[in-house]
Amino acid sequence: MLALCIQVIAVLVICAAGTENRDVSTVFSAWNMGDKPLHEQLAMVYKEMENLKNEQAVMKQKHEVMSQALPYCSQPPLNTDVDMNLTSLSGGEHLFNTLSQFEDEEGSGEDEHEAGVDPCHHYTALDQVWRATNYTTKKVVCDRSMQWKGWYRLFYRGKTIQMPERCVRKEMCGTHSPLWLVGGHPRIRDGVVTRKVCGNWRNNCCLYKSTPIQVKACIGNYYVYKFVKPVVCHSAYCADINTLVCGKCRKSESCITRDKITWMCQKNRNRVKAKIHFFASFPGQISGKVNKIVYRKVFVNQGRAFNYRTGIFRAPVSGVYQFFFSTQTGGSGPTDLWLVINGYWMAVSHSNVQGPNSVGNLSTYMTTLRKGATVYVTHNRGRSWANTSSNTIIFGGSLLMVRKI
Ligand SMILES: *[C@@H]1O[C@H](CO)[C@@H](O)[C@H](O)[C@H]1NC(C)=O
Ligand SMILES: *[C@@H]1O[C@H](CO)[C@@H](O)[C@H](O)[C@H]1NC(C)=O
Ligand SMILES: *[C@@H]1O[C@H](CO)[C@@H](O)[C@H](O)[C@H]1NC(C)=O
Ligand SMILES: *[C@@H]1O[C@H](CO)[C@@H](O)[C@H](O)[C@H]1NC(C)=O
């Protein structure tokens, strides 16, 4: 065991040394590009910085996994009398396993080619009544003897169920040391997360720090778990019987708990975090009738509600919006730009000056729109002027507040 650890540390050190050398040389090559234009040098340096950041993140992850497992190296993973008690409890038939996770790691890379497949739709259903937190030991199961592969979804008699987020009494879940999830379940927007797993024994909720697992929240109020062999026998992943209610929550609800014992469905608060802002310009000249000005130079398009290919803004939520639009004209007779909302001409930017004078005219308009309303600017007559940097023909707007109509 000790030898294994040293080996692991050695690999870690070699890895670290390897990446460092490579990066230093690449950074040096970037600095040596003295003959290249400054922006190319900068781009190169930025790229290197990105690479370094990524490598750092990867190293950190590796380090975390190592430090999860390393404590088992320096000291025996289990107290000997626990060993004995567990062995005697299981009638001496099952040998006690104290293997660390490293022995299982060979071949664990085989799932990687499945990247891109959503585990929410590609999982193995695990419907075993004995995993329930209210199941008292009648048979003693050890999840170490399972051949885990890929993702799993827990069921209880066909109904969705979750892992417990708190300590489970020993001798439940059909095993001696029940495994529970530390740190709670993720939210959908968290994607795949890694969570620690603890095994309760001897009044110590986390006497066994089991191998961390990956968890993902799925639409429809269920979770998928990437179970792996736990570090000891006899331990097994539990299914929290109190979370059966979560399977009944609707799509518009989430399953909540304060104490991690009582769970209930709660309607999702309509938290529209709508931040909608856009600002675009037309970098040329327009004369006569142009149905929709296609403001193709987009400076801001927060929320992507403005389509620079069509020039149309479409309200993504109901609420109060403010728009502004402008033109610049000179000596070419009256010029009118109209703000068109749902097909109605609502506001004009009008200008009319004679001779060599030129003038700009900015108009604003504030209104309440329903979700889906369309807004664009039409050029009805006259001539508007702009070049690529003057930004005189512009169109922009913001959602000021979300409001149901
Ligand atoms: C193991 O069992 C013995 C006798 O049954 C008991 O005295 C001892 O406290 C137990 N050890 C643990 C760690 O539970
Ligand atoms: C466990 O809980 C389920 C659901 O409430 C119930 O149907 C089952 O009978 C319980 N089992 C035990 C052993 O109490
Ligand atoms: C600017 O627009 C306003 C409102 O349409 C109009 O009354 C005004 O005459 C315009 N200004 C000029 C200089 O054309
Ligand atoms: C654009 O127009 C402005 C204002 O007339 C002028 O100062 C600027 O030089 C012009 N830029 C280009 C690129 O033509």
mmCIF file of N, CA, C and O and ligand atoms in Angstrom, residues 385 387-390, ligand 4:
data_model
loop_
_atom_site.group_PDB
_atom_site.id
_atom_site.type_symbol
_atom_site.label_atom_id
_atom_site.label_comp_id
_atom_site.label_asym_id
_atom_site.label_seq_id
_atom_site.Cartn_x
_atom_site.Cartn_y
_atom_site.Cartn_z
ATOM 1 N N TRP A 385 -27.306 59.972 -42.833
ATOM 2 C CA TRP A 385 -25.882 59.855 -43.091
ATOM 3 C C TRP A 385 -25.134 59.278 -41.893
ATOM 4 O O TRP A 385 -25.400 59.628 -40.746
ATOM 5 N N ASN A 387 -20.942 57.250 -41.193
ATOM 6 C CA ASN A 387 -19.829 56.452 -41.695
ATOM 7 C C ASN A 387 -19.498 55.383 -40.646
ATOM 8 O O ASN A 387 -20.202 55.247 -39.647
ATOM 9 N N THR A 388 -18.403 54.654 -40.876
ATOM 10 C CA THR A 388 -18.166 53.495 -40.024
ATOM 11 C C THR A 388 -17.867 53.870 -38.582
ATOM 12 O O THR A 388 -17.950 53.034 -37.694
ATOM 13 N N SER A 389 -17.496 55.155 -38.351
ATOM 14 C CA SER A 389 -17.162 55.483 -36.958
ATOM 15 C C SER A 389 -18.014 56.597 -36.361
ATOM 16 O O SER A 389 -17.869 56.938 -35.204
ATOM 17 N N SER A 390 -18.953 57.132 -37.130
ATOM 18 C CA SER A 390 -19.708 58.276 -36.598
ATOM 19 C C SER A 390 -20.854 57.848 -35.681
ATOM 20 O O SER A 390 -21.253 58.611 -34.796
HETATM 21 C C1 LIG B 4 -16.618 59.782 -40.153
HETATM 22 O O1 LIG B 4 -17.269 61.019 -40.003
HETATM 23 C C2 LIG B 4 -16.726 61.844 -38.986
HETATM 24 C C3 LIG B 4 -17.633 63.043 -38.811
HETATM 25 O O2 LIG B 4 -17.850 63.685 -40.025
HETATM 26 C C4 LIG B 4 -15.303 62.222 -39.370
HETATM 27 O O3 LIG B 4 -14.724 63.051 -38.383
HETATM 28 C C5 LIG B 4 -14.490 60.959 -39.532
HETATM 29 O O4 LIG B 4 -13.188 61.230 -40.012
HETATM 30 C C6 LIG B 4 -15.156 60.022 -40.499
HETATM 31 N N1 LIG B 4 -14.478 58.726 -40.452
HETATM 32 C C7 LIG B 4 -14.253 57.973 -41.525
HETATM 33 C C8 LIG B 4 -13.552 56.691 -41.290
HETATM 34 O O5 LIG B 4 -14.587 58.321 -42.623
#
